CSV table of C-alpha atoms in Angstrom, one decimal:
chain,number,residue,atom,x,y,z
A,57,UNK,CA,33.1,-3.7,34.0
A,58,UNK,CA,28.8,-5.1,34.3
A,59,UNK,CA,28.5,-5.1,30.1
A,60,UNK,CA,27.8,-8.6,28.7
A,61,UNK,CA,31.0,-8.3,27.0
A,62,UNK,CA,33.2,-8.5,30.2
A,63,UNK,CA,35.7,-11.9,29.5
A,64,UNK,CA,35.9,-14.0,32.1
A,65,UNK,CA,38.8,-16.7,32.0
A,66,UNK,CA,40.8,-19.0,33.4
A,67,UNK,CA,43.3,-16.7,34.2
A,68,UNK,CA,40.8,-14.1,36.0
A,69,UNK,CA,40.9,-17.1,38.2
A,70,UNK,CA,44.8,-17.9,38.6
A,71,UNK,CA,44.4,-14.5,40.0
A,72,UNK,CA,42.5,-14.0,41.8
A,73,UNK,CA,43.4,-17.2,44.0
A,74,UNK,CA,47.1,-15.7,44.5
A,75,UNK,CA,45.7,-12.7,45.2
A,76,UNK,CA,43.0,-14.2,48.3
A,77,UNK,CA,44.7,-17.7,48.7
A,78,UNK,CA,46.1,-16.5,52.5
A,79,UNK,CA,43.5,-15.7,53.4
A,80,UNK,CA,41.0,-18.1,52.6
A,81,UNK,CA,41.5,-22.5,53.7
A,82,UNK,CA,42.2,-25.3,51.1
A,83,UNK,CA,38.9,-26.7,52.6
A,84,UNK,CA,39.4,-30.6,51.9
A,85,UNK,CA,38.2,-33.5,50.1
A,86,UNK,CA,36.3,-35.8,51.4
A,87,UNK,CA,34.2,-39.0,50.5
A,88,UNK,CA,31.2,-42.4,52.0
A,89,UNK,CA,32.0,-45.6,50.8
A,90,UNK,CA,28.9,-46.2,51.3
A,91,UNK,CA,27.3,-43.8,48.8
A,92,UNK,CA,29.9,-44.7,46.3
A,93,UNK,CA,29.6,-48.4,46.5
A,94,UNK,CA,25.7,-47.6,46.4
A,95,UNK,CA,25.7,-44.8,43.1
A,96,UNK,CA,28.2,-47.4,41.4
A,97,UNK,CA,30.6,-44.0,41.0
A,98,UNK,CA,33.6,-42.4,43.2
A,99,UNK,CA,31.6,-39.3,44.2
A,100,UNK,CA,34.1,-36.4,45.8
A,101,UNK,CA,33.2,-33.8,47.9
A,102,UNK,CA,34.5,-30.2,48.2
A,103,UNK,CA,34.0,-29.2,52.0
A,104,UNK,CA,33.2,-25.5,51.4
A,105,UNK,CA,31.0,-25.9,54.3
A,106,UNK,CA,34.1,-25.9,56.4
A,107,UNK,CA,35.3,-22.4,55.1
A,108,UNK,CA,36.0,-19.5,56.5
A,109,UNK,CA,32.3,-18.8,57.4
A,110,UNK,CA,30.8,-21.8,56.4
A,111,UNK,CA,30.5,-21.1,53.0
A,112,UNK,CA,32.3,-20.8,49.5
A,113,UNK,CA,31.5,-17.1,49.3
A,114,UNK,CA,34.2,-15.3,51.2
A,115,UNK,CA,36.6,-16.5,48.4
A,116,UNK,CA,34.5,-13.6,45.5
A,117,UNK,CA,34.0,-11.5,48.7
A,118,UNK,CA,37.8,-11.4,49.1
A,119,UNK,CA,38.4,-11.3,45.4
A,120,UNK,CA,36.6,-8.0,45.1
A,121,UNK,CA,38.2,-6.5,47.8
A,122,UNK,CA,41.9,-7.2,47.1
A,123,UNK,CA,41.5,-6.4,43.6
A,124,UNK,CA,40.5,-2.5,43.9
A,125,UNK,CA,43.6,-2.6,46.8
A,126,UNK,CA,46.3,-3.9,44.2
A,127,UNK,CA,45.2,-0.9,42.5
A,128,UNK,CA,44.9,1.3,45.2
A,129,UNK,CA,41.4,1.8,45.2
A,130,UNK,CA,39.9,0.6,48.2
A,131,UNK,CA,37.0,2.4,49.3
A,132,UNK,CA,36.0,4.2,52.9
A,133,UNK,CA,33.0,2.3,53.6
A,134,UNK,CA,31.7,-1.0,51.7
A,135,UNK,CA,27.7,-2.1,51.4
A,136,UNK,CA,25.3,-5.3,50.3
A,137,UNK,CA,22.3,-6.9,50.1
A,138,UNK,CA,22.4,-10.3,50.4
A,139,UNK,CA,19.9,-12.1,53.5
A,140,UNK,CA,22.8,-15.9,53.3
A,141,UNK,CA,26.3,-15.8,52.9
A,142,UNK,CA,27.4,-12.9,51.5
A,143,UNK,CA,26.4,-10.9,53.5
A,144,UNK,CA,28.8,-12.9,56.0
A,145,UNK,CA,31.7,-13.0,53.6
A,146,UNK,CA,31.6,-9.1,53.3
A,147,UNK,CA,30.9,-8.6,56.7
A,148,UNK,CA,34.0,-10.9,57.4
A,149,UNK,CA,36.2,-10.0,54.2
A,150,UNK,CA,35.5,-6.1,55.3
A,151,UNK,CA,36.8,-6.7,58.3
A,152,UNK,CA,40.4,-8.0,57.1
A,153,UNK,CA,40.6,-4.7,55.2
A,154,UNK,CA,39.5,-2.7,58.4
A,155,UNK,CA,36.5,-1.3,56.4
A,156,UNK,CA,33.4,-0.6,57.5
A,157,UNK,CA,30.3,-2.8,56.3
A,158,UNK,CA,26.8,-2.0,55.9
A,159,UNK,CA,24.1,-5.2,54.6
A,160,UNK,CA,20.9,-4.8,53.8
A,161,UNK,CA,18.8,-7.9,54.2
A,162,UNK,CA,15.2,-8.8,53.8
A,163,UNK,CA,13.2,-9.2,57.7
A,164,UNK,CA,13.1,-12.8,55.9
A,165,UNK,CA,17.2,-13.1,56.5
A,166,UNK,CA,18.0,-16.7,58.6
A,167,UNK,CA,18.6,-15.5,62.9
A,168,UNK,CA,21.9,-17.7,62.5
A,169,UNK,CA,23.1,-16.0,59.2
A,170,UNK,CA,22.2,-12.3,61.1
A,171,UNK,CA,23.8,-13.2,64.2
A,172,UNK,CA,26.9,-14.2,62.1
A,173,UNK,CA,27.0,-11.9,59.7
A,174,UNK,CA,26.8,-9.4,62.6
A,175,UNK,CA,29.8,-11.3,64.7
A,176,UNK,CA,32.3,-9.5,61.5
A,177,UNK,CA,31.1,-6.1,62.6
A,178,UNK,CA,29.1,-4.9,60.1
A,179,UNK,CA,25.7,-3.5,60.2
A,180,UNK,CA,23.1,-5.5,59.5
A,181,UNK,CA,19.4,-3.3,57.8
A,182,UNK,CA,16.4,-5.0,57.3
A,183,UNK,CA,13.0,-4.3,55.0
A,184,UNK,CA,9.7,-5.7,54.5
A,185,UNK,CA,10.7,-7.3,51.4
A,186,UNK,CA,14.2,-8.0,49.8
A,187,UNK,CA,12.9,-5.4,47.2
A,188,UNK,CA,13.5,-3.1,49.8
A,189,UNK,CA,16.5,-4.2,50.7
A,190,UNK,CA,17.9,-4.0,47.1
A,191,UNK,CA,16.4,-0.5,46.5
A,192,UNK,CA,17.7,0.9,50.0
A,193,UNK,CA,21.0,-1.1,49.1
A,194,UNK,CA,20.9,0.9,45.1
A,195,UNK,CA,20.7,4.3,46.8
A,196,UNK,CA,23.4,3.8,50.0
A,197,UNK,CA,25.6,2.6,46.6
A,198,UNK,CA,25.3,6.6,45.1
A,199,UNK,CA,26.9,7.9,48.3
A,200,UNK,CA,30.9,9.1,48.0
A,201,UNK,CA,33.6,6.7,49.1
A,202,UNK,CA,30.6,3.8,49.3
A,203,UNK,CA,31.7,0.7,47.0
A,204,UNK,CA,28.3,-1.8,46.4
A,205,UNK,CA,29.6,-5.7,46.2
A,206,UNK,CA,27.7,-7.3,45.0
A,207,UNK,CA,26.8,-11.4,45.5
A,208,UNK,CA,27.4,-13.1,41.8
A,209,UNK,CA,27.7,-11.0,38.9
A,210,UNK,CA,31.1,-9.0,38.8
A,211,UNK,CA,34.0,-10.6,37.3
A,212,UNK,CA,35.9,-10.7,40.5
A,213,UNK,CA,33.1,-12.1,42.5
A,214,UNK,CA,32.9,-15.3,39.8
A,215,UNK,CA,37.2,-15.6,39.4
A,216,UNK,CA,37.0,-15.8,42.7
A,217,UNK,CA,34.4,-18.5,43.4
A,218,UNK,CA,36.1,-20.4,40.7
A,219,UNK,CA,39.5,-20.6,43.1
A,220,UNK,CA,37.2,-23.4,44.5
A,221,UNK,CA,37.4,-25.8,41.7
A,222,UNK,CA,40.5,-25.1,41.0
A,223,UNK,CA,41.1,-26.3,44.5
A,224,UNK,CA,39.5,-29.1,44.1
A,225,UNK,CA,40.7,-30.5,40.1
A,226,UNK,CA,43.9,-29.9,41.7
A,227,UNK,CA,43.0,-32.4,44.9
A,228,UNK,CA,41.0,-35.0,42.8
A,229,UNK,CA,42.8,-35.3,40.1
A,230,UNK,CA,40.5,-37.0,36.8
A,231,UNK,CA,36.8,-36.2,37.1
A,232,UNK,CA,34.1,-37.6,34.7
A,233,UNK,CA,31.9,-35.1,35.5
A,234,UNK,CA,31.8,-31.8,38.7
A,235,UNK,CA,28.9,-30.3,40.2
A,236,UNK,CA,27.1,-27.2,41.7
A,237,UNK,CA,23.9,-25.8,43.2
A,238,UNK,CA,23.0,-23.2,40.6
A,239,UNK,CA,21.2,-19.0,43.0
A,240,UNK,CA,22.8,-16.2,40.7
A,241,UNK,CA,25.5,-18.5,38.7
A,242,UNK,CA,28.0,-17.3,40.6
A,243,UNK,CA,30.0,-20.2,42.0
A,244,UNK,CA,28.7,-22.6,38.6
A,245,UNK,CA,29.9,-19.7,36.2
A,246,UNK,CA,33.5,-19.9,38.0
A,247,UNK,CA,33.5,-24.1,38.9
A,248,UNK,CA,32.4,-24.6,35.0
A,249,UNK,CA,35.6,-21.3,34.2
A,250,UNK,CA,38.3,-23.6,36.2
A,251,UNK,CA,36.6,-27.0,34.8
A,252,UNK,CA,37.2,-26.2,31.4
A,253,UNK,CA,40.5,-25.2,31.6
A,254,UNK,CA,42.0,-28.1,33.9
A,255,UNK,CA,40.2,-31.3,32.6
A,256,UNK,CA,38.8,-29.9,29.5
A,257,UNK,CA,36.5,-33.3,29.1
A,258,UNK,CA,34.8,-33.4,32.5
A,259,UNK,CA,31.0,-32.5,32.1
A,260,UNK,CA,30.1,-29.4,34.4
A,261,UNK,CA,26.0,-29.6,35.8
A,262,UNK,CA,23.9,-27.3,37.3
A,263,UNK,CA,20.9,-27.5,40.0
A,264,UNK,CA,18.7,-25.4,41.6
A,265,UNK,CA,15.2,-25.5,43.3
A,266,UNK,CA,12.6,-26.2,41.0
A,267,UNK,CA,10.7,-23.6,42.9
A,268,UNK,CA,13.3,-20.8,41.7
A,269,UNK,CA,14.0,-22.3,38.8
A,270,UNK,CA,14.7,-19.2,36.8
A,271,UNK,CA,18.3,-20.3,35.6
A,272,UNK,CA,16.1,-23.5,33.9
A,273,UNK,CA,13.7,-21.0,32.5
A,274,UNK,CA,16.8,-18.4,30.9
A,275,UNK,CA,18.9,-21.5,29.4
A,276,UNK,CA,16.0,-22.7,27.3
A,277,UNK,CA,14.2,-19.5,26.6
A,278,UNK,CA,18.3,-18.1,25.8
A,279,UNK,CA,17.3,-14.8,27.0
A,280,UNK,CA,17.6,-13.6,31.3
A,281,UNK,CA,14.3,-15.0,32.4
A,282,UNK,CA,13.3,-13.8,36.4
A,283,UNK,CA,10.8,-14.8,39.0
A,284,UNK,CA,7.3,-13.1,39.4
A,285,UNK,CA,7.8,-13.6,42.8
A,286,UNK,CA,10.0,-14.1,45.9
A,287,UNK,CA,10.6,-18.2,46.0
A,288,UNK,CA,10.2,-20.5,48.5
A,289,UNK,CA,12.7,-23.6,48.9
A,290,UNK,CA,14.8,-25.4,51.6
A,291,UNK,CA,17.3,-24.3,49.2
A,292,UNK,CA,17.3,-20.4,50.5
A,293,UNK,CA,21.1,-20.2,48.8
A,294,UNK,CA,19.2,-20.4,45.6
A,295,UNK,CA,16.8,-18.3,45.3
A,296,UNK,CA,18.1,-15.4,43.6
A,297,UNK,CA,15.1,-13.4,41.5
A,298,UNK,CA,17.5,-14.1,38.4
A,299,UNK,CA,20.9,-14.7,37.0
A,300,UNK,CA,23.1,-11.8,35.8
A,301,UNK,CA,25.0,-11.1,32.8
A,302,UNK,CA,27.8,-11.7,33.5
A,303,UNK,CA,26.8,-14.9,34.5
A,304,UNK,CA,24.4,-16.0,32.0
A,305,UNK,CA,26.8,-16.4,29.8
A,306,UNK,CA,29.1,-18.8,31.0
A,307,UNK,CA,25.8,-21.3,32.0
A,308,UNK,CA,25.1,-21.4,29.1
A,309,UNK,CA,28.1,-23.4,28.2
A,310,UNK,CA,27.0,-26.0,31.2
A,311,UNK,CA,26.4,-29.7,29.3
A,312,UNK,CA,23.4,-30.6,31.2
A,313,UNK,CA,21.2,-28.6,33.9
A,314,UNK,CA,18.6,-29.9,36.4
A,315,UNK,CA,15.6,-28.6,38.6
A,316,UNK,CA,14.6,-30.2,42.0
A,317,UNK,CA,11.6,-30.6,43.9
A,318,UNK,CA,11.6,-30.3,47.7
A,319,UNK,CA,11.3,-33.4,49.1
A,320,UNK,CA,14.6,-34.2,47.1
A,321,UNK,CA,16.6,-31.3,48.8
A,322,UNK,CA,15.1,-32.7,51.9
A,323,UNK,CA,16.1,-36.0,51.2
A,324,UNK,CA,19.5,-35.6,50.9
A,325,UNK,CA,20.6,-33.1,53.3
A,326,UNK,CA,19.7,-35.8,55.5
A,327,UNK,CA,21.9,-38.6,53.4
A,328,UNK,CA,24.6,-36.4,53.6
A,329,UNK,CA,25.3,-35.1,56.7
A,330,UNK,CA,24.4,-38.4,58.3
A,331,UNK,CA,27.4,-40.2,55.0
A,332,UNK,CA,29.9,-37.2,55.3
A,333,UNK,CA,29.2,-36.1,58.9
A,334,UNK,CA,28.5,-32.7,58.0
A,335,UNK,CA,26.9,-29.9,58.3
A,336,UNK,CA,25.2,-29.1,54.8
A,337,UNK,CA,23.1,-26.7,53.5
A,338,UNK,CA,19.9,-27.7,51.4
A,339,UNK,CA,21.5,-25.6,48.4
A,340,UNK,CA,24.2,-27.9,47.6
A,341,UNK,CA,22.8,-31.2,48.9
A,342,UNK,CA,20.4,-30.5,46.3
A,343,UNK,CA,23.3,-31.0,43.7
A,344,UNK,CA,23.2,-34.6,44.5
A,345,UNK,CA,19.7,-35.6,43.0
A,346,UNK,CA,21.9,-34.2,39.6
A,347,UNK,CA,24.8,-36.8,40.5
A,348,UNK,CA,21.9,-39.6,41.1
A,349,UNK,CA,20.5,-38.9,37.3
A,350,UNK,CA,24.1,-39.0,35.9
A,351,UNK,CA,24.2,-42.2,38.1
A,352,UNK,CA,21.7,-44.1,37.3
A,353,UNK,CA,22.7,-42.6,33.4
A,354,UNK,CA,26.6,-43.5,33.4
A,355,UNK,CA,28.3,-46.6,32.9
A,356,UNK,CA,29.9,-47.6,36.9
A,357,UNK,CA,33.1,-46.8,37.5
A,358,UNK,CA,33.1,-43.4,37.2
A,359,UNK,CA,34.2,-39.8,38.8
A,360,UNK,CA,32.5,-37.1,40.0
A,361,UNK,CA,33.2,-34.1,42.0
A,362,UNK,CA,30.6,-32.1,44.4
A,363,UNK,CA,30.7,-28.6,44.9
A,364,UNK,CA,29.2,-28.3,49.0
A,365,UNK,CA,29.0,-24.7,48.4
A,366,UNK,CA,27.9,-23.7,52.4
A,367,UNK,CA,26.6,-25.3,55.6
A,368,UNK,CA,24.9,-22.6,57.5
A,369,UNK,CA,21.4,-24.0,58.5
A,370,UNK,CA,18.8,-22.1,61.0
A,371,UNK,CA,16.9,-24.2,63.5
A,372,UNK,CA,14.1,-23.4,61.0
A,373,UNK,CA,15.6,-25.4,58.2
A,374,UNK,CA,16.2,-27.8,60.2
A,375,UNK,CA,13.6,-27.6,61.7
A,376,UNK,CA,12.0,-28.3,58.1
A,377,UNK,CA,14.2,-30.9,56.5
A,378,UNK,CA,13.8,-33.0,59.7
A,379,UNK,CA,10.2,-33.7,59.8
A,380,UNK,CA,10.3,-36.7,58.0
A,381,UNK,CA,12.8,-39.0,58.2
A,382,UNK,CA,14.7,-39.8,54.5
A,383,UNK,CA,17.7,-41.7,56.7
A,384,UNK,CA,14.8,-45.1,56.4
A,385,UNK,CA,15.1,-45.5,52.1
A,386,UNK,CA,18.7,-45.6,50.9
A,387,UNK,CA,19.7,-44.2,48.4
A,388,UNK,CA,20.3,-47.7,45.7
A,389,UNK,CA,21.1,-46.9,42.3
A,390,UNK,CA,21.9,-49.8,41.2
A,391,UNK,CA,23.4,-51.0,37.5
A,392,UNK,CA,21.8,-54.3,38.1
A,393,UNK,CA,18.5,-53.8,38.4
């Protein structure tokens, strides 16, 4: 199941949608006429920040368990390692199936995500470092009747995440480019599967923090490269140490990939929250830096779809993002200049 030979296709996304559609929200498509005017393009946003648990991650976790349930193989208990939205997704999905869940995380977990995870009935075990949490989850998963739900590197997770783009592309009609953030690559891989099937002419473009640019390094070197140390970035949802052998071959088929610095991440988080009136995580606001670069180099009048992956932000992150007021500088990309 975890071999890199796993052949994922759009039919896996369609099957995933059949399993989870009654348990997830079909989140809306949003846009800002002001942003469209500034960019010279129509920018559409798939608002997964409005998903149950506040993030797209629910789709993958539900599909993982629903697939096991289909085969009569539901475990006695599930475990996961995550300091973010995956923790909440697993906790919620497990509660839907009446299975106990234990989440292993580092002590740096955002308090808001920790509280939400426990509110869905999961047990939270905290460790000084992410590495220690990862080792602990490995050990727990060895036990009889316990299944580990990985955050991104599994066919059922990727297929589940792909349902967000599938819905979006059904709702938007034709688009010219599709943007998604990259952490472990689950959302971006799933988005690519849906886009290639539904709109093969559309560009699929990824973005990740410059401070956590393992995917970018991996794509440049043609093999998976892991970060040497835990990255420090506002985009905590993209702070994974490396992509996986299921996601990497799909990421290699992307049309473009951008590295985004912390200043731009803060800038676009403020602007998207202001323009869309949505509570948006820095991880998905980051994609707008890639959109802006694309917009500046593309003849006007095209349409882009941006996957807004989540909306769970801690008070500490909010304070950091708003240290400086970026709303005094509108994002003007005017072709006439």
